[in-house]
Structure formats: C-alpha cells, structure tokens
PDB file of C-alpha atoms in Angstrom:
ATOM      1  CA  GLY Q   1     -23.092  -8.787   9.006  1.00  0.00           C
ATOM      2  CA  GLU Q   2     -22.690  -5.080   9.670  1.00  0.00           C
ATOM      3  CA  TRP Q   3     -19.179  -3.651  10.001  1.00  0.00           C
ATOM      4  CA  TYR Q   4     -17.404  -0.301   9.810  1.00  0.00           C
ATOM      5  CA  PHE Q   5     -13.832   0.920  10.209  1.00  0.00           C
ATOM      6  CA  ARG Q   6     -12.253   4.341   9.725  1.00  0.00           C
ATOM      7  CA  HIS Q   7      -8.629   5.328   9.068  1.00  0.00           C
ATOM      8  CA  ASP Q   8      -7.658   8.969   9.548  1.00  0.00           C
ATOM      9  CA  ILE Q   9      -5.123  10.828   7.423  1.00  0.00           C
ATOM     10  CA  ARG Q  10      -1.507  10.365   8.551  1.00  0.00           C
ATOM     11  CA  ARG Q  11       1.605  12.211   7.433  1.00  0.00           C
ATOM     12  CA  ARG Q  12       4.601  10.175   6.273  1.00  0.00           C
ATOM     13  CA  GLN Q  13       2.588   6.984   6.227  1.00  0.00           C
ATOM     14  CA  ALA Q  14       1.338   4.675   3.501  1.00  0.00           C
ATOM     15  CA  MET Q  15      -1.247   1.915   3.853  1.00  0.00           C
ATOM     16  CA  VAL Q  16      -2.462  -1.062   1.864  1.00  0.00           C
ATOM     17  CA  HIS Q  17      -5.771  -2.931   2.169  1.00  0.00           C
ATOM     18  CA  ILE Q  18      -6.071  -6.377   0.566  1.00  0.00           C
ATOM     19  CA  VAL Q  19      -9.462  -8.072   0.385  1.00  0.00           C
ATOM     20  CA  VAL Q  20      -8.756 -11.717   1.162  1.00  0.00           C
ATOM     21  CA  GLU Q  21     -12.402 -12.782   1.275  1.00  0.00           C
ATOM     22  CA  GLY Q  22     -15.858 -11.262   0.946  1.00  0.00           C
ATOM     23  CA  GLU Q  23     -16.783  -7.760  -0.131  1.00  0.00           C
ATOM     24  CA  GLY Q  24     -17.377  -4.265   1.196  1.00  0.00           C
ATOM     25  CA  TYR Q  25     -17.136  -0.578   0.364  1.00  0.00           C
ATOM     26  CA  LEU Q  26     -14.389   2.038   0.493  1.00  0.00           C
ATOM     27  CA  LYS Q  27     -15.198   5.752   0.786  1.00  0.00           C
ATOM     28  CA  ILE Q  28     -12.247   8.132   0.552  1.00  0.00           C
ATOM     29  CA  ASP Q  29     -12.525  11.548   2.216  1.00  0.00           C
ATOM     30  CA  GLY Q  30     -13.554  14.159  -0.335  1.00  0.00           C
ATOM     31  CA  LYS Q  31     -15.179  11.644  -2.705  1.00  0.00           C
ATOM     32  CA  ASN Q  32     -18.942  11.636  -3.199  1.00  0.00           C
ATOM     33  CA  THR Q  33     -19.369   7.904  -3.754  1.00  0.00           C
ATOM     34  CA  ALA Q  34     -17.871   4.700  -2.360  1.00  0.00           C
ATOM     35  CA  GLU Q  35     -15.905   2.082  -4.299  1.00  0.00           C
ATOM     36  CA  ARG Q  36     -17.092  -1.530  -4.104  1.00  0.00           C
ATOM     37  CA  LEU Q  37     -14.318  -3.934  -3.089  1.00  0.00           C
ATOM     38  CA  THR Q  38     -14.393  -7.687  -3.678  1.00  0.00           C
ATOM     39  CA  SER Q  39     -12.080 -10.626  -3.003  1.00  0.00           C
ATOM     40  CA  GLY Q  40      -8.637 -10.069  -4.544  1.00  0.00           C
ATOM     41  CA  ASP Q  41      -8.860  -6.265  -4.684  1.00  0.00           C
ATOM     42  CA  VAL Q  42      -5.860  -4.296  -3.431  1.00  0.00           C
ATOM     43  CA  VAL Q  43      -6.026  -0.614  -2.458  1.00  0.00           C
ATOM     44  CA  PHE Q  44      -2.708   1.139  -1.846  1.00  0.00           C
ATOM     45  CA  PHE Q  45      -2.537   4.618  -0.282  1.00  0.00           C
ATOM     46  CA  PRO Q  46       1.040   5.918  -0.860  1.00  0.00           C
ATOM     47  CA  HIS Q  47       0.085   8.989   1.211  1.00  0.00           C
ATOM     48  CA  LEU Q  48      -2.417   7.791   3.776  1.00  0.00           C
ATOM     49  CA  SER Q  49      -5.706   9.563   3.046  1.00  0.00           C
ATOM     50  CA  GLY Q  50      -8.649   9.497   5.433  1.00  0.00           C
ATOM     51  CA  HIS Q  51     -11.128   6.791   4.429  1.00  0.00           C
ATOM     52  CA  ILE Q  52     -13.901   4.498   5.617  1.00  0.00           C
ATOM     53  CA  LEU Q  53     -14.364   0.766   5.061  1.00  0.00           C
ATOM     54  CA  SER Q  54     -17.917  -0.436   5.543  1.00  0.00           C
ATOM     55  CA  SER Q  55     -20.465  -3.130   4.777  1.00  0.00           C
ATOM     56  CA  ARG Q  56     -22.841  -0.442   3.467  1.00  0.00           C
ATOM     57  CA  PRO Q  57     -22.492   1.497   0.183  1.00  0.00           C
ATOM     58  CA  GLU Q  58     -23.360   4.682   2.116  1.00  0.00           C
ATOM     59  CA  CYS Q  59     -20.606   3.956   4.704  1.00  0.00           C
ATOM     60  CA  ASN Q  60     -22.898   5.414   7.377  1.00  0.00           C
ATOM     61  CA  ASN Q  61     -22.863   2.735  10.102  1.00  0.00           C
ATOM     62  CA  PRO Q  62     -20.112   3.787  12.543  1.00  0.00           C
ATOM     63  CA  ALA Q  63     -21.729   1.864  15.417  1.00  0.00           C
ATOM     64  CA  ALA Q  64     -20.928  -1.476  13.726  1.00  0.00           C
ATOM     65  CA  LYS Q  65     -17.837  -3.263  15.001  1.00  0.00           C
ATOM     66  CA  VAL Q  66     -15.109  -5.284  13.339  1.00  0.00           C
ATOM     67  CA  GLU Q  67     -12.693  -7.870  14.750  1.00  0.00           C
ATOM     68  CA  VAL Q  68      -9.068  -6.722  14.528  1.00  0.00           C
ATOM     69  CA  VAL Q  69      -6.163  -9.152  14.856  1.00  0.00           C
ATOM     70  CA  ALA Q  70      -3.053  -6.982  15.080  1.00  0.00           C
ATOM     71  CA  GLN Q  71       0.656  -7.677  15.032  1.00  0.00           C
ATOM     72  CA  ALA Q  72       2.383  -4.430  14.086  1.00  0.00           C
ATOM     73  CA  PRO Q  73       2.645  -3.317  11.346  1.00  0.00           C
ATOM     74  CA  VAL Q  74       0.014  -5.833  10.142  1.00  0.00           C
ATOM     75  CA  SER Q  75      -3.646  -6.100  11.053  1.00  0.00           C
ATOM     76  CA  LEU Q  76      -6.366  -8.466   9.889  1.00  0.00           C
ATOM     77  CA  LYS Q  77      -9.914  -7.110   9.974  1.00  0.00           C
ATOM     78  CA  ARG Q  78     -12.761  -9.634   9.944  1.00  0.00           C
ATOM     79  CA  ASN Q  79     -16.481  -9.726  10.564  1.00  0.00           C
ATOM     80  CA  GLY Q  80     -18.372 -12.974  10.589  1.00  0.00           C
ATOM     81  CA  ARG Q  81     -17.793 -16.011   8.400  1.00  0.00           C
ATOM     82  CA  GLY Q  82     -20.517 -15.648   5.762  1.00  0.00           C
ATOM     83  CA  CYS Q  83     -19.759 -15.217   2.062  1.00  0.00           C
ATOM     84  CA  GLY Q  84     -20.825 -11.567   2.203  1.00  0.00           C
ATOM     85  CA  ASP Q  85     -18.558 -10.678   5.122  1.00  0.00           C
ATOM     86  CA  MET Q  86     -15.137  -9.103   4.850  1.00  0.00           C
ATOM     87  CA  HIS Q  87     -11.729 -10.571   5.622  1.00  0.00           C
ATOM     88  CA  LEU Q  88      -9.259  -7.739   5.114  1.00  0.00           C
ATOM     89  CA  PHE Q  89      -5.477  -7.739   5.353  1.00  0.00           C
ATOM     90  CA  CYS Q  90      -3.993  -4.314   6.182  1.00  0.00           C
ATOM     91  CA  MET Q  91      -0.462  -2.989   6.533  1.00  0.00           C
ATOM     92  CA  ARG Q  92       0.908   0.438   7.391  1.00  0.00           C
ATOM     93  CA  PHE Q  93       4.287   1.807   6.224  1.00  0.00           C
ATOM     94  CA  GLU Q  94       6.236   4.765   7.621  1.00  0.00           C
ATOM     95  CA  TYR Q  95       8.709   6.730   5.498  1.00  0.00           C
ATOM     96  CA  ASP Q  96      10.866   9.863   5.420  1.00  0.00           C
ATOM     97  CA  GLU Q  97       9.290  13.256   4.748  1.00  0.00           C
ATOM     98  CA  GLN Q  98      11.203  13.479   1.449  1.00  0.00           C
ATOM     99  CA  ALA Q  99      10.721   9.879   0.243  1.00  0.00           C
ATOM    100  CA  ASP Q 100      10.796  10.824  -3.439  1.00  0.00           C
ATOM    101  CA  LEU Q 101       9.431   7.592  -4.860  1.00  0.00           C
ATOM    102  CA  LEU Q 102       6.297   7.505  -2.702  1.00  0.00           C
ATOM    103  CA  ASN Q 103       5.769  11.246  -3.075  1.00  0.00           C
ATOM    104  CA  ASN Q 104       5.516  10.813  -6.858  1.00  0.00           C
ATOM    105  CA  LEU Q 105       2.806   8.162  -6.692  1.00  0.00           C
ATOM    106  CA  PRO Q 106      -0.899   9.101  -6.929  1.00  0.00           C
ATOM    107  CA  ASP Q 107      -2.952   9.356  -3.745  1.00  0.00           C
ATOM    108  CA  THR Q 108      -4.735   6.046  -4.374  1.00  0.00           C
ATOM    109  CA  VAL Q 109      -3.597   3.017  -6.368  1.00  0.00           C
ATOM    110  CA  PHE Q 110      -5.990   0.167  -7.219  1.00  0.00           C
ATOM    111  CA  LEU Q 111      -4.411  -3.230  -7.880  1.00  0.00           C
ATOM    112  CA  ASN Q 112      -5.424  -6.898  -7.795  1.00  0.00           C
ATOM    113  CA  LEU Q 113      -4.062 -10.113  -6.275  1.00  0.00           C
ATOM    114  CA  SER Q 114      -3.748 -11.583  -9.769  1.00  0.00           C
ATOM    115  CA  GLU Q 115      -0.065 -10.628  -9.390  1.00  0.00           C
ATOM    116  CA  PRO Q 116       1.498 -14.015  -8.345  1.00  0.00           C
ATOM    117  CA  SER Q 117       4.246 -12.504  -6.179  1.00  0.00           C
ATOM    118  CA  LEU Q 118       1.663 -10.569  -4.157  1.00  0.00           C
ATOM    119  CA  GLN Q 119      -0.418 -13.718  -3.595  1.00  0.00           C
ATOM    120  CA  GLN Q 120       2.522 -15.669  -2.180  1.00  0.00           C
ATOM    121  CA  LEU Q 121       3.763 -12.876   0.052  1.00  0.00           C
ATOM    122  CA  ILE Q 122       0.332 -12.131   1.490  1.00  0.00           C
ATOM    123  CA  GLY Q 123      -0.059 -15.808   2.392  1.00  0.00           C
ATOM    124  CA  ILE Q 124       3.148 -15.704   4.466  1.00  0.00           C
ATOM    125  CA  LEU Q 125       2.214 -12.407   6.112  1.00  0.00           C
ATOM    126  CA  GLN Q 126      -1.229 -13.733   7.055  1.00  0.00           C
ATOM    127  CA  TYR Q 127       0.315 -16.805   8.627  1.00  0.00           C
ATOM    128  CA  GLU Q 128       2.748 -14.723  10.688  1.00  0.00           C
ATOM    129  CA  ALA Q 129       0.002 -12.339  11.838  1.00  0.00           C
ATOM    130  CA  ASP Q 130      -2.349 -15.182  12.778  1.00  0.00           C
ATOM    131  CA  SER Q 131       0.059 -17.588  14.461  1.00  0.00           C
ATOM    132  CA  ALA Q 132       2.178 -15.195  16.603  1.00  0.00           C
ATOM    133  CA  GLN Q 133       5.302 -17.331  16.190  1.00  0.00           C
ATOM    134  CA  TYR Q 134       8.597 -16.504  17.919  1.00  0.00           C
ATOM    135  CA  GLY Q 135      10.317 -13.748  15.965  1.00  0.00           C
ATOM    136  CA  GLY Q 136       7.129 -13.003  14.069  1.00  0.00           C
ATOM    137  CA  VAL Q 137       7.468  -9.227  14.343  1.00  0.00           C
ATOM    138  CA  ALA Q 138      10.951  -9.340  12.803  1.00  0.00           C
ATOM    139  CA  VAL Q 139       9.670 -11.524   9.965  1.00  0.00           C
ATOM    140  CA  VAL Q 140       6.695  -9.243   9.321  1.00  0.00           C
ATOM    141  CA  ASN Q 141       8.859  -6.095   9.319  1.00  0.00           C
ATOM    142  CA  ALA Q 142      11.267  -7.648   6.808  1.00  0.00           C
ATOM    143  CA  LEU Q 143       8.436  -8.823   4.546  1.00  0.00           C
ATOM    144  CA  ALA Q 144       6.774  -5.387   4.770  1.00  0.00           C
ATOM    145  CA  LYS Q 145       9.677  -3.868   2.826  1.00  0.00           C
ATOM    146  CA  ILE Q 146       9.278  -6.516   0.126  1.00  0.00           C
ATOM    147  CA  LEU Q 147       5.528  -5.902  -0.029  1.00  0.00           C
ATOM    148  CA  LEU Q 148       6.062  -2.164  -0.506  1.00  0.00           C
ATOM    149  CA  VAL Q 149       8.411  -2.765  -3.446  1.00  0.00           C
ATOM    150  CA  LEU Q 150       6.013  -5.304  -4.999  1.00  0.00           C
ATOM    151  CA  LEU Q 151       3.116  -2.851  -4.739  1.00  0.00           C
ATOM    152  CA  ILE Q 152       5.127  -0.139  -6.480  1.00  0.00           C
ATOM    153  CA  ARG Q 153       6.329  -2.620  -9.121  1.00  0.00           C
ATOM    154  CA  ALA Q 154       2.759  -3.779  -9.790  1.00  0.00           C
ATOM    155  CA  TYR Q 155       1.696  -0.173 -10.255  1.00  0.00           C
ATOM    156  CA  LEU Q 156       4.597   0.574 -12.629  1.00  0.00           C
ATOM    157  CA  ASN Q 157       3.569  -2.440 -14.719  1.00  0.00           C
ATOM    158  CA  GLN Q 158       0.057  -1.071 -15.229  1.00  0.00           C
ATOM    159  CA  GLN Q 159      -0.502   0.313 -18.716  1.00  0.00           C
ATOM    160  CA  GLN Q 160      -2.409   3.277 -17.310  1.00  0.00           C
ATOM    161  CA  ALA Q 161       0.260   4.082 -14.689  1.00  0.00           C
ATOM    162  CA  GLN Q 162       0.844   7.822 -14.390  1.00  0.00           C
ATOM    163  CA  LEU Q 163       4.627   8.019 -14.398  1.00  0.00           C
ATOM    164  CA  GLY Q 164       5.102  11.638 -13.417  1.00  0.00           C
ATOM    165  CA  GLY Q 165       8.002  13.273 -11.598  1.00  0.00           C
ATOM    166  CA  LEU Q 166      10.767  10.911 -10.570  1.00  0.00           C
ATOM    167  CA  LEU Q 167       8.892   7.846 -11.832  1.00  0.00           C
ATOM    168  CA  GLY Q 168       8.893   9.286 -15.342  1.00  0.00           C
ATOM    169  CA  GLY Q 169      12.586   8.405 -15.405  1.00  0.00           C
ATOM    170  CA  TRP Q 170      11.643   4.719 -15.691  1.00  0.00           C
ATOM    171  CA  GLN Q 171      11.114   5.337 -19.406  1.00  0.00           C
ATOM    172  CA  ASP Q 172      14.710   6.611 -19.774  1.00  0.00           C
ATOM    173  CA  LYS Q 173      17.186   3.702 -19.939  1.00  0.00           C
ATOM    174  CA  ARG Q 174      19.945   5.858 -18.434  1.00  0.00           C
ATOM    175  CA  LEU Q 175      17.871   6.348 -15.282  1.00  0.00           C
ATOM    176  CA  ARG Q 176      16.626   2.803 -14.718  1.00  0.00           C
ATOM    177  CA  GLY Q 177      19.575   1.966 -12.458  1.00  0.00           C
ATOM    178  CA  LEU Q 178      18.696   4.965 -10.320  1.00  0.00           C
ATOM    179  CA  ILE Q 179      15.012   4.040 -10.181  1.00  0.00           C
ATOM    180  CA  ALA Q 180      15.951   0.470  -9.240  1.00  0.00           C
ATOM    181  CA  ALA Q 181      18.143   1.786  -6.392  1.00  0.00           C
ATOM    182  CA  ILE Q 182      15.282   3.935  -5.132  1.00  0.00           C
ATOM    183  CA  LEU Q 183      12.910   0.955  -5.330  1.00  0.00           C
ATOM    184  CA  ASN Q 184      15.336  -0.960  -3.121  1.00  0.00           C
ATOM    185  CA  ARG Q 185      15.191   1.823  -0.499  1.00  0.00           C
ATOM    186  CA  PRO Q 186      11.820   3.546  -1.038  1.00  0.00           C
ATOM    187  CA  GLN Q 187      11.530   4.782   2.553  1.00  0.00           C
ATOM    188  CA  GLN Q 188      14.528   7.132   2.446  1.00  0.00           C
ATOM    189  CA  SER Q 189      15.063  10.595   0.972  1.00  0.00           C
ATOM    190  CA  TRP Q 190      17.252  10.954  -2.119  1.00  0.00           C
ATOM    191  CA  PRO Q 191      19.235  14.217  -2.515  1.00  0.00           C
ATOM    192  CA  VAL Q 192      20.443  15.105  -6.016  1.00  0.00           C
ATOM    193  CA  GLU Q 193      24.043  14.112  -5.239  1.00  0.00           C
ATOM    194  CA  ASP Q 194      23.017  10.573  -4.248  1.00  0.00           C
ATOM    195  CA  MET Q 195      20.795  10.202  -7.314  1.00  0.00           C
ATOM    196  CA  ALA Q 196      23.571  11.353  -9.651  1.00  0.00           C
ATOM    197  CA  ALA Q 197      25.978   8.853  -8.122  1.00  0.00           C
ATOM    198  CA  ALA Q 198      23.486   5.983  -8.433  1.00  0.00           C
ATOM    199  CA  ALA Q 199      22.805   6.868 -12.080  1.00  0.00           C
ATOM    200  CA  ASN Q 200      26.524   7.299 -12.843  1.00  0.00           C
ATOM    201  CA  LEU Q 201      25.757  10.755 -14.220  1.00  0.00           C
ATOM    202  CA  SER Q 202      26.935  14.235 -13.385  1.00  0.00           C
ATOM    203  CA  ARG Q 203      24.602  16.542 -11.496  1.00  0.00           C
ATOM    204  CA  ALA Q 204      24.192  18.634 -14.678  1.00  0.00           C
ATOM    205  CA  GLN Q 205      23.284  15.566 -16.781  1.00  0.00           C
ATOM    206  CA  LEU Q 206      20.778  14.410 -14.220  1.00  0.00           C
ATOM    207  CA  MET Q 207      19.106  17.806 -13.995  1.00  0.00           C
TER     208      MET Q 207
END
C-alpha cells in the first residue's frame, strides 16, 4: 500500500528508525536520491535531520497515510499487512546542547539488526509499546538509554566508523575509561574538568 511520513529537523534530538518488516524509502533533506530500506535495516540520526519515509522511491506521496502506535518516546509506524508494506519501529532521544559524544557522531549512521543485543532489546520495546502494560512508560524510558548506548557501540564497532573528535580517543588506551564513562551518560555535557577526572589525567595531559 501507499504510505508517507515526514520528520522535521529538531535541535538537541536524536532519532532511530528500525525496519522490523517490509521495505520502503528514506530521503534525507539535501540529498538528491532516496535510500532503499529493507527488513533489519537501522537508521540512526544522532542530530535529527529532516527526512521523509515513503513507499515510493521518489518520496512524493504526502497524501498517503500511515498508522502510528505511540507510547512516548516510542512509536510504531505500520501500513497494511502485505509483504511489501512497512512495519517501522521509531524512537526519539533528547540530550543536552553540549552532549559531546553525540555531537561527534556523523549526521546519519546506517546499521543492521544483525547485532544480537539490538534484536533482543527491540523485541522488548515493541512489546511494551504494543501492550500498554502498567508502568510501560517507565520501562520504555529506561530501555531507551540502553538502546542509545547499543547504537553508539554498534557504530564504534564498524570498521568504517569515522572516529573523529572525542570518539577518536577510543583508539588511545589511556582514554578508554573516559569514553566508557561518556557512553554510560551520553545525554549530558562533559566539561574538561570532568573528563580529566574520569580519565585520571591532569587537564594538561588531557589537552
């Protein structure tokens, strides 16, 4: 069936789309062509860029509708039940203006559900979003933090990962404790004094 959904750019927000079933197309603002997405694909926007998700490669069918099952900060987007229709799991993350870890990631990260930890976590999140159990929002919010760390970890494990800025420190054994601490709290800002303390280094050594 026909479907279309647009997300506008948002400051201090990240978003992930996970294709649970079916296929569709992703067109990011400023890009000339759309990316084809299929079951198992994961698209992570560390800095939420404007983009369109659509059943058409041209992404030019804004009149088409999609079913949205929402339980903040999770939403499931579905259209139809045929093999060509999309079942999409989406989650939005908010973070501090100076969240160093997220600020050093590229604008778009493409991953896949072949990562076992992601598969298991998404299954739990889907259940919570679908069933609306007592305390479900608290469970989803707690799991959202884990999902964010797993997404960043999956990206760092990619051979082609661009480890610039702060993330470049992952290749320095002295800084891995600091990077691990930042991974544990990716939503907060990290002034130099806090980073030096976490790395057990002086400010001069860190700089």
